[in-house]
Amino acid sequence: MATKEEAEAVLANKQVILKDHIHGPPKESDLEVRISSVLPKAPPGSKAVLVKNIYLSVDPYQAILMQKIEDHPDISCFVPGKPLKGYGVAEVIDSDHPDYKPGDLVWGITGWEEYSLITEGFSDTRPLQRLLHIVDTDVPLSYYTGLLGIPGLTAYAGLFEVCSPKEGERVYVSAAAGAVGQLVGQFAKLSGCYVVGSAGSNEKVEMLKDKLGFDDAINYKEEKDLTAALKRCFPQGIDIYFDNVGGKTLEAALNNMKMKGRVVLCGMISTYHDQTIGVNNLVMAIFNRVRIEGFAVLDFCEQHPKYLDFVLPLVRGGKVRYIEDMVEGLENAPAALVGLFSGRNLGKQVLKIA
Ligand SMILES: NC(=O)c1ccc[n+]([C@@H]2O[C@H](COP(=O)([O-])OP(=O)(O)OC[C@H]3O[C@@H](n4cnc5c(N)ncnc54)[C@H](OP(=O)(O)O)[C@@H]3O)[C@@H](O)[C@H]2O)c1
């Protein structure tokens, strides 16, 4: 129980709360922004760390966790009445943990709120579920939500570990202008591949070609026949398809795969809320001896230091760029999350806590 002095010193804490588990695509009204309060100290003996959140990562999987999914060991759904959780960048305000002190900059799993009392994850054996110190501060701190965090590792491990690109191979990336896709394309280009991305607006298509060095890009929303569009872009077929979308996009890619091509199933954003949308041409994978592999970044967490060694010199040397879509203020968090499902974001969706 807090003392009178402590109770008087509480900090107002703006939070983004899940109202109830959802069915179907997320809506802004599924979330509520409200003011709560938090004590300014980590309780003695708790081994907890109190952080002030600076940047939050807005990710498609968070809308999946707003649903109620039972009996899956890897999935821990959000709890109605509590703030959403996700990766973020924060500053330690107070600590009862020997490894953290006030002023430390950290990144890891935190809450969608101004202040989070982090009470778990310090001894977790999965490296990226621990609160990590930020060592490299010569790059924007927000990059730890994207380029230097989970989306970056996803692009790196999904492309290099699952697909092993070789010079001259032809690579197709969907949701190419997003957090993961923009890096997949750039990493494939650095490997000497020919890279085409698809995205949902002409502005994104221009960004891919002009700013991120893709060889070509298409606006899938303007293509009447995606199979034909991919045939136009890949007359000799696709060696590697990095799938962020699933559904009809995966079907069109399968119609264009080369013999012995590889498909990495990274994301299925077009079907997350309607899993009755099927893929009707899997037989093409047999005809063309295509290897299709599902991928989860959590299996590659131990590679994060190796990934930083790979990517930081490229970023510092201007060889890899990262486009962020920065939204400010927790009251804009619901719209930012919902916007991922209509393609509102141009680049990695980040929320800056004002
Ligand atoms: N397997 C893993 O471990 C792992 C890890 C991280 C992310 N992921 C997955 O990777 C994918 C990309 O994640 P991200 O963080 O980089 O997100 P993102 O691409 O930054 O944002 C999502 C994008 O998906 C596109 N989109 C939304 N609905 C669509 C639809 N019905 N059809 C086609 N495109 C649609 C939108 O772009 P357009 O304007 O182009 O439509 C939107 O901007 C997601 O599916 C995510 O769940 C998987």
Short mmCIF file of C-alpha atoms and ligand atoms in Angstrom, two decimals:
data_model
loop_
_atom_site.label_atom_id
_atom_site.label_comp_id
_atom_site.label_asym_id
_atom_site.label_seq_id
_atom_site.Cartn_x
_atom_site.Cartn_y
_atom_site.Cartn_z
CA MET A 1 0.00 0.00 0.00
CA ALA A 2 1.35 3.44 -0.96
CA THR A 3 2.21 5.96 1.74
CA LYS A 4 0.39 9.32 1.79
CA GLU A 5 3.47 11.06 0.27
CA GLU A 6 3.70 8.44 -2.47
CA ALA A 7 0.01 8.66 -3.24
CA GLU A 8 0.35 12.42 -3.61
CA ALA A 9 3.32 12.05 -5.94
CA VAL A 10 1.64 9.71 -8.44
CA LEU A 11 2.25 10.35 -12.12
CA ALA A 12 -0.66 10.75 -14.51
CA ASN A 13 -0.36 7.92 -17.01
CA LYS A 14 -2.13 8.07 -20.39
CA GLN A 15 -2.89 4.53 -21.60
CA VAL A 16 -4.35 2.80 -24.66
CA ILE A 17 -6.71 0.14 -23.35
CA LEU A 18 -8.29 -2.84 -25.13
CA LYS A 19 -12.01 -2.64 -24.43
CA ASP A 20 -12.83 -6.23 -25.30
CA HIS A 21 -11.56 -9.05 -27.49
CA ILE A 22 -12.33 -8.41 -31.13
CA HIS A 23 -13.81 -10.48 -33.93
CA GLY A 24 -12.82 -9.32 -37.39
CA PRO A 25 -10.59 -6.40 -38.36
CA PRO A 26 -9.60 -3.90 -35.63
CA LYS A 27 -11.54 -0.65 -35.29
CA GLU A 28 -10.47 2.51 -33.49
CA SER A 29 -13.49 2.08 -31.20
CA ASP A 30 -12.04 -1.23 -29.93
CA LEU A 31 -9.48 0.84 -28.03
CA GLU A 32 -9.92 3.54 -25.43
CA VAL A 33 -7.39 6.20 -24.44
CA ARG A 34 -7.69 6.99 -20.75
CA ILE A 35 -5.70 8.57 -17.94
CA SER A 36 -4.63 6.31 -15.09
CA SER A 37 -1.85 6.84 -12.54
CA VAL A 38 1.40 5.19 -11.56
CA LEU A 39 3.71 5.53 -8.56
CA PRO A 40 6.99 7.26 -9.47
CA LYS A 41 9.09 4.51 -7.84
CA ALA A 42 9.69 0.85 -8.56
CA PRO A 43 8.45 -0.90 -5.39
CA PRO A 44 11.39 -1.94 -3.15
CA GLY A 45 12.06 -5.66 -3.36
CA SER A 46 10.09 -5.99 -6.59
CA LYS A 47 13.05 -6.13 -9.01
CA ALA A 48 10.83 -4.04 -11.28
CA VAL A 49 11.90 -1.21 -13.59
CA LEU A 50 9.80 1.92 -14.12
CA VAL A 51 10.26 3.37 -17.61
CA LYS A 52 9.01 6.42 -19.47
CA ASN A 53 8.11 5.25 -22.96
CA ILE A 54 9.48 7.32 -25.83
CA TYR A 55 8.60 5.41 -29.04
CA LEU A 56 6.18 2.53 -29.54
CA SER A 57 6.20 0.10 -32.43
CA VAL A 58 2.82 -0.28 -34.15
CA ASP A 59 2.64 -3.77 -35.65
CA PRO A 60 0.05 -5.91 -37.47
CA TYR A 61 0.41 -8.79 -34.95
CA GLN A 62 -1.00 -6.54 -32.24
CA ALA A 63 -4.39 -6.67 -33.95
CA ILE A 64 -4.17 -10.48 -33.89
CA LEU A 65 -3.53 -10.36 -30.14
CA MET A 66 -6.68 -8.25 -29.71
CA GLN A 67 -8.59 -11.43 -30.57
CA LYS A 68 -9.09 -14.31 -28.18
CA ILE A 69 -6.90 -17.16 -29.35
CA GLU A 70 -6.76 -20.16 -27.08
CA ASP A 71 -4.41 -23.09 -26.82
CA HIS A 72 -1.38 -21.76 -28.63
CA PRO A 73 1.87 -21.79 -26.65
CA ASP A 74 3.43 -18.85 -28.56
CA ILE A 75 0.45 -16.53 -28.42
CA SER A 76 -0.42 -14.47 -25.38
CA CYS A 77 -3.47 -12.35 -26.19
CA PHE A 78 -4.09 -8.87 -24.78
CA VAL A 79 -6.30 -8.61 -21.72
CA PRO A 80 -9.46 -6.47 -21.90
CA GLY A 81 -9.22 -3.48 -19.55
CA LYS A 82 -5.39 -3.41 -19.77
CA PRO A 83 -3.05 -1.46 -22.04
CA LEU A 84 -1.82 -3.06 -25.24
CA LYS A 85 1.74 -4.35 -25.17
CA GLY A 86 4.45 -4.24 -27.77
CA TYR A 87 8.02 -3.29 -28.50
CA GLY A 88 9.13 0.19 -27.58
CA VAL A 89 12.04 2.47 -26.71
CA ALA A 90 12.06 3.92 -23.21
CA GLU A 91 14.12 5.67 -20.54
CA VAL A 92 14.49 4.15 -17.09
CA ILE A 93 12.98 6.46 -14.47
CA ASP A 94 13.46 4.27 -11.42
CA SER A 95 14.73 0.76 -10.89
CA ASP A 96 14.76 -1.93 -8.25
CA HIS A 97 16.73 -4.17 -10.62
CA PRO A 98 20.54 -4.29 -10.39
CA ASP A 99 21.00 -4.26 -14.18
CA TYR A 100 19.13 -1.00 -14.81
CA LYS A 101 19.52 2.51 -13.43
CA PRO A 102 17.69 5.82 -13.95
CA GLY A 103 18.66 7.45 -17.23
CA ASP A 104 19.39 4.16 -19.04
CA LEU A 105 17.91 3.95 -22.54
CA VAL A 106 16.32 0.59 -23.20
CA TRP A 107 14.18 -1.22 -25.75
CA GLY A 108 11.95 -4.23 -25.40
CA ILE A 109 8.40 -5.19 -24.55
CA THR A 110 6.54 -2.38 -22.85
CA GLY A 111 2.99 -1.05 -22.56
CA TRP A 112 0.99 1.35 -24.74
CA GLU A 113 1.13 4.05 -22.06
CA GLU A 114 3.35 6.91 -20.94
CA TYR A 115 4.93 5.02 -18.03
CA SER A 116 5.30 1.27 -17.66
CA LEU A 117 6.29 -0.67 -14.58
CA ILE A 118 8.13 -3.60 -16.10
CA THR A 119 8.05 -6.56 -13.78
CA GLU A 120 9.00 -9.52 -15.91
CA GLY A 121 11.19 -10.69 -18.76
CA PHE A 122 14.56 -10.09 -17.09
CA SER A 123 15.57 -13.73 -16.84
CA ASP A 124 13.74 -14.89 -19.93
CA THR A 125 15.80 -17.22 -22.06
CA ARG A 126 14.44 -15.72 -25.30
CA PRO A 127 16.89 -12.87 -25.94
CA LEU A 128 14.48 -10.36 -27.43
CA GLN A 129 11.90 -10.73 -24.70
CA ARG A 130 14.32 -9.10 -22.25
CA LEU A 131 14.63 -5.34 -21.70
CA LEU A 132 17.81 -4.50 -23.61
CA HIS A 133 20.17 -1.57 -23.14
CA ILE A 134 20.59 0.70 -26.16
CA VAL A 135 24.29 0.93 -26.87
CA ASP A 136 24.41 2.49 -30.34
CA THR A 137 22.94 5.97 -29.93
CA ASP A 138 24.42 7.55 -33.08
CA VAL A 139 21.34 6.41 -35.05
CA PRO A 140 17.75 7.56 -34.39
CA LEU A 141 16.41 5.89 -31.23
CA SER A 142 13.14 5.16 -33.03
CA TYR A 143 15.05 2.69 -35.25
CA TYR A 144 14.91 0.20 -32.35
CA THR A 145 11.20 -0.18 -33.13
CA GLY A 146 11.93 -1.06 -36.76
CA LEU A 147 15.23 -1.18 -38.61
CA LEU A 148 17.27 -2.27 -35.56
CA GLY A 149 14.46 -4.19 -33.87
CA ILE A 150 12.02 -6.96 -34.74
CA PRO A 151 11.05 -5.86 -38.28
CA GLY A 152 14.73 -5.57 -39.26
CA LEU A 153 15.58 -8.99 -37.86
CA THR A 154 12.50 -10.38 -39.61
CA ALA A 155 13.70 -9.11 -42.99
CA TYR A 156 17.25 -10.32 -42.38
CA ALA A 157 16.46 -13.82 -41.09
CA GLY A 158 13.51 -14.39 -43.41
CA LEU A 159 15.55 -13.49 -46.46
CA PHE A 160 19.01 -14.84 -45.66
CA GLU A 161 18.22 -17.84 -43.43
CA VAL A 162 15.11 -19.11 -45.18
CA CYS A 163 15.67 -18.05 -48.80
CA SER A 164 19.50 -17.84 -49.20
CA PRO A 165 19.43 -15.35 -52.11
CA LYS A 166 22.08 -15.66 -54.77
CA GLU A 167 23.41 -13.00 -57.12
CA GLY A 168 21.22 -12.56 -60.19
CA GLU A 169 18.12 -14.16 -58.63
CA ARG A 170 14.72 -12.53 -59.04
CA VAL A 171 12.96 -11.53 -55.85
CA TYR A 172 9.38 -10.40 -55.30
CA VAL A 173 8.35 -8.71 -52.00
CA SER A 174 4.77 -7.83 -51.06
CA ALA A 175 3.81 -5.04 -48.60
CA ALA A 176 7.15 -3.78 -49.86
CA ALA A 177 6.81 -0.23 -48.54
CA GLY A 178 6.26 -1.36 -44.96
CA ALA A 179 8.49 -1.98 -41.95
CA VAL A 180 9.76 -5.38 -43.09
CA GLY A 181 9.30 -5.18 -46.87
CA GLN A 182 11.42 -2.09 -47.47
CA LEU A 183 14.40 -3.87 -45.85
CA VAL A 184 13.85 -7.20 -47.61
CA GLY A 185 14.10 -5.36 -50.93
CA GLN A 186 17.22 -3.44 -49.97
CA PHE A 187 18.97 -6.53 -48.54
CA ALA A 188 18.13 -8.49 -51.68
CA LYS A 189 19.55 -5.68 -53.83
CA LEU A 190 22.75 -5.75 -51.76
CA SER A 191 22.95 -9.48 -52.56
CA GLY A 192 22.91 -8.70 -56.28
CA CYS A 193 19.30 -9.72 -56.91
CA TYR A 194 16.69 -8.17 -59.20
CA VAL A 195 13.92 -6.91 -56.90
CA VAL A 196 10.31 -6.00 -57.52
CA GLY A 197 7.94 -4.86 -54.77
CA SER A 198 4.19 -4.44 -54.62
CA ALA A 199 2.41 -1.83 -52.53
CA GLY A 200 -0.99 -0.19 -52.34
CA SER A 201 -0.43 3.34 -53.65
CA ASN A 202 1.47 5.19 -56.35
CA GLU A 203 3.29 7.20 -53.70
CA LYS A 204 4.61 3.95 -52.21
CA VAL A 205 5.60 2.66 -55.65
CA GLU A 206 7.61 5.83 -56.30
CA MET A 207 9.25 5.55 -52.89
CA LEU A 208 10.35 1.98 -53.61
CA LYS A 209 11.88 2.88 -56.96
CA ASP A 210 13.28 6.34 -56.23
CA LYS A 211 14.33 6.18 -52.59
CA LEU A 212 14.92 2.51 -51.82
CA GLY A 213 16.54 1.25 -55.02
CA PHE A 214 13.98 -1.40 -56.05
CA ASP A 215 14.33 -2.32 -59.72
CA ASP A 216 10.59 -2.09 -60.21
CA ALA A 217 7.39 -1.79 -58.21
CA ILE A 218 3.66 -2.15 -58.84
CA ASN A 219 0.55 -0.72 -57.24
CA TYR A 220 -1.43 -3.94 -56.71
CA LYS A 221 -4.64 -1.95 -56.18
CA GLU A 222 -4.46 -0.72 -59.77
CA GLU A 223 -3.71 -4.12 -61.33
CA LYS A 224 -6.81 -5.94 -62.58
CA ASP A 225 -4.89 -9.22 -62.87
CA LEU A 226 -2.03 -9.65 -60.41
CA THR A 227 -0.83 -12.87 -62.02
CA ALA A 228 -0.45 -11.01 -65.33
CA ALA A 229 1.23 -8.06 -63.61
CA LEU A 230 3.83 -10.36 -62.04
CA LYS A 231 4.34 -12.08 -65.39
CA ARG A 232 5.09 -8.66 -66.86
CA CYS A 233 7.62 -7.92 -64.08
CA PHE A 234 9.17 -11.40 -64.07
CA PRO A 235 9.05 -12.77 -67.63
CA GLN A 236 11.53 -15.50 -66.58
CA GLY A 237 9.74 -16.24 -63.31
CA ILE A 238 10.35 -15.53 -59.61
CA ASP A 239 13.17 -17.25 -57.69
CA ILE A 240 12.19 -15.93 -54.25
CA TYR A 241 8.85 -14.62 -53.03
CA PHE A 242 8.89 -12.91 -49.60
CA ASP A 243 5.21 -13.05 -48.64
CA ASN A 244 3.87 -10.43 -46.23
CA VAL A 245 0.30 -10.56 -47.49
CA GLY A 246 -0.98 -14.10 -48.25
CA GLY A 247 -4.33 -14.72 -50.00
CA LYS A 248 -4.67 -13.55 -53.60
CA THR A 249 -1.13 -12.11 -53.64
CA LEU A 250 0.32 -15.48 -52.70
CA GLU A 251 -1.81 -17.12 -55.40
CA ALA A 252 -0.49 -14.73 -58.04
CA ALA A 253 3.10 -15.30 -56.93
CA LEU A 254 2.66 -19.10 -57.03
CA ASN A 255 1.47 -18.76 -60.63
CA ASN A 256 4.81 -17.12 -61.43
CA MET A 257 7.38 -19.10 -59.47
CA LYS A 258 10.37 -20.56 -61.27
CA MET A 259 11.22 -24.25 -61.03
CA LYS A 260 12.73 -24.84 -57.51
CA GLY A 261 11.73 -21.34 -56.37
CA ARG A 262 11.42 -20.50 -52.66
CA VAL A 263 8.55 -18.82 -50.87
CA VAL A 264 8.90 -17.57 -47.30
CA LEU A 265 5.56 -17.12 -45.55
CA CYS A 266 6.32 -14.19 -43.27
CA GLY A 267 2.92 -12.54 -42.95
CA MET A 268 -0.66 -12.89 -44.21
CA ILE A 269 -2.09 -9.48 -43.48
CA SER A 270 -4.85 -9.88 -46.08
CA THR A 271 -6.30 -12.89 -44.23
CA TYR A 272 -5.59 -12.26 -40.52
CA HIS A 273 -9.23 -11.47 -39.85
CA ASP A 274 -10.82 -13.79 -42.38
CA GLN A 275 -9.08 -17.10 -42.55
CA THR A 276 -11.69 -18.46 -44.93
CA ILE A 277 -9.76 -16.66 -47.69
CA GLY A 278 -7.84 -19.54 -49.15
CA VAL A 279 -5.03 -20.14 -51.62
CA ASN A 280 -6.54 -22.10 -54.47
CA ASN A 281 -3.52 -23.01 -56.57
CA LEU A 282 -1.11 -24.81 -54.24
CA VAL A 283 -0.77 -27.41 -56.96
CA MET A 284 1.51 -24.89 -58.70
CA ALA A 285 4.04 -25.56 -55.94
CA ILE A 286 4.08 -29.20 -56.98
CA PHE A 287 4.33 -28.47 -60.70
CA ASN A 288 7.27 -26.11 -60.11
CA ARG A 289 8.88 -27.95 -57.13
CA VAL A 290 8.58 -24.79 -55.04
CA ARG A 291 9.68 -24.84 -51.40
CA ILE A 292 7.24 -22.93 -49.16
CA GLU A 293 8.39 -22.28 -45.60
CA GLY A 294 6.59 -20.61 -42.70
CA PHE A 295 8.78 -18.34 -40.64
CA ALA A 296 8.64 -16.81 -37.14
CA VAL A 297 11.21 -14.20 -36.14
CA LEU A 298 11.15 -15.37 -32.52
CA ASP A 299 13.07 -18.46 -33.65
CA PHE A 300 15.95 -16.23 -34.78
CA CYS A 301 16.30 -13.91 -31.76
CA GLU A 302 19.78 -15.11 -30.91
CA GLN A 303 20.90 -13.74 -34.28
CA HIS A 304 20.08 -10.17 -33.30
CA PRO A 305 23.69 -9.18 -32.38
CA LYS A 306 24.91 -10.64 -35.70
CA TYR A 307 22.17 -8.70 -37.47
CA LEU A 308 23.25 -5.43 -35.81
CA ASP A 309 26.86 -6.09 -36.92
CA PHE A 310 25.54 -6.53 -40.45
CA VAL A 311 23.15 -3.60 -40.64
CA LEU A 312 24.67 -0.80 -38.56
CA PRO A 313 27.66 -0.22 -40.90
CA LEU A 314 25.26 -0.22 -43.86
CA VAL A 315 23.05 2.38 -42.19
CA ARG A 316 25.99 4.54 -41.12
CA GLY A 317 27.44 4.31 -44.62
CA GLY A 318 24.13 5.32 -46.24
CA LYS A 319 23.83 1.93 -47.99
CA VAL A 320 20.52 1.10 -46.29
CA ARG A 321 17.75 3.64 -45.79
CA TYR A 322 14.77 3.37 -43.50
CA ILE A 323 11.50 5.19 -44.01
CA GLU A 324 9.41 5.77 -40.91
CA ASP A 325 5.85 7.01 -40.60
CA MET A 326 5.91 8.86 -37.28
CA VAL A 327 2.63 9.56 -35.52
CA GLU A 328 2.70 11.61 -32.34
CA GLY A 329 0.59 11.18 -29.21
CA LEU A 330 -1.05 8.13 -27.63
CA GLU A 331 -4.49 9.44 -28.61
CA ASN A 332 -3.46 8.74 -32.23
CA ALA A 333 -2.37 5.16 -31.51
CA PRO A 334 -5.73 3.48 -32.33
CA ALA A 335 -5.84 5.11 -35.79
CA ALA A 336 -2.21 4.17 -36.42
CA LEU A 337 -2.87 0.51 -35.63
CA VAL A 338 -6.08 0.33 -37.65
CA GLY A 339 -4.34 2.14 -40.52
CA LEU A 340 -1.93 -0.77 -41.04
CA PHE A 341 -4.85 -2.74 -42.44
CA SER A 342 -5.76 -0.13 -45.04
CA GLY A 343 -2.18 0.76 -45.92
CA ARG A 344 -2.31 4.24 -44.38
CA ASN A 345 1.32 3.94 -43.25
CA LEU A 346 4.14 4.98 -45.55
CA GLY A 347 7.08 3.04 -44.12
CA LYS A 348 7.46 1.71 -40.58
CA GLN A 349 4.60 2.89 -38.35
CA VAL A 350 6.06 4.39 -35.19
CA LEU A 351 4.24 6.18 -32.39
CA LYS A 352 6.12 8.95 -30.62
CA ILE A 353 4.82 9.66 -27.18
CA ALA A 354 4.59 13.42 -27.04
N1 LIG B 1 6.65 -14.07 -39.27
C1 LIG B 1 7.13 -13.16 -38.44
O1 LIG B 1 7.87 -13.45 -37.51
C2 LIG B 1 6.76 -11.71 -38.66
C3 LIG B 1 7.44 -10.67 -37.99
C4 LIG B 1 7.09 -9.34 -38.28
C5 LIG B 1 6.08 -9.08 -39.20
N2 LIG B 1 5.42 -10.12 -39.80
C6 LIG B 1 4.38 -9.89 -40.78
O2 LIG B 1 4.98 -9.25 -41.88
C7 LIG B 1 4.02 -8.44 -42.56
C8 LIG B 1 4.54 -7.02 -42.69
O3 LIG B 1 4.64 -6.47 -41.38
P1 LIG B 1 5.13 -4.98 -41.19
O4 LIG B 1 5.34 -4.75 -39.75
O5 LIG B 1 6.23 -4.72 -42.14
O6 LIG B 1 3.82 -4.18 -41.62
P2 LIG B 1 3.76 -3.00 -42.71
O7 LIG B 1 4.08 -3.61 -44.03
O8 LIG B 1 4.58 -1.86 -42.24
O9 LIG B 1 2.24 -2.59 -42.65
C9 LIG B 1 1.27 -3.42 -43.14
C10 LIG B 1 1.04 -3.15 -44.65
O10 LIG B 1 0.33 -4.25 -45.19
C11 LIG B 1 -0.36 -3.81 -46.34
N3 LIG B 1 -1.71 -4.40 -46.34
C12 LIG B 1 -2.67 -4.25 -45.42
N4 LIG B 1 -3.77 -4.96 -45.76
C13 LIG B 1 -3.48 -5.54 -46.94
C14 LIG B 1 -4.21 -6.38 -47.84
N5 LIG B 1 -5.47 -6.78 -47.55
N6 LIG B 1 -3.61 -6.79 -48.97
C15 LIG B 1 -2.36 -6.40 -49.27
N7 LIG B 1 -1.61 -5.60 -48.47
C16 LIG B 1 -2.17 -5.18 -47.32
C17 LIG B 1 -0.45 -2.28 -46.27
O11 LIG B 1 0.38 -1.74 -47.30
P3 LIG B 1 -0.16 -1.49 -48.80
O12 LIG B 1 -0.41 -0.03 -48.94
O13 LIG B 1 0.96 -2.00 -49.63
O14 LIG B 1 -1.43 -2.30 -48.95
C18 LIG B 1 0.17 -1.93 -44.94
O15 LIG B 1 0.91 -0.75 -44.96
C19 LIG B 1 2.73 -8.54 -41.75
O16 LIG B 1 1.91 -9.52 -42.32
C20 LIG B 1 3.24 -8.98 -40.38
O17 LIG B 1 2.25 -9.62 -39.64
C21 LIG B 1 5.74 -11.43 -39.54
#
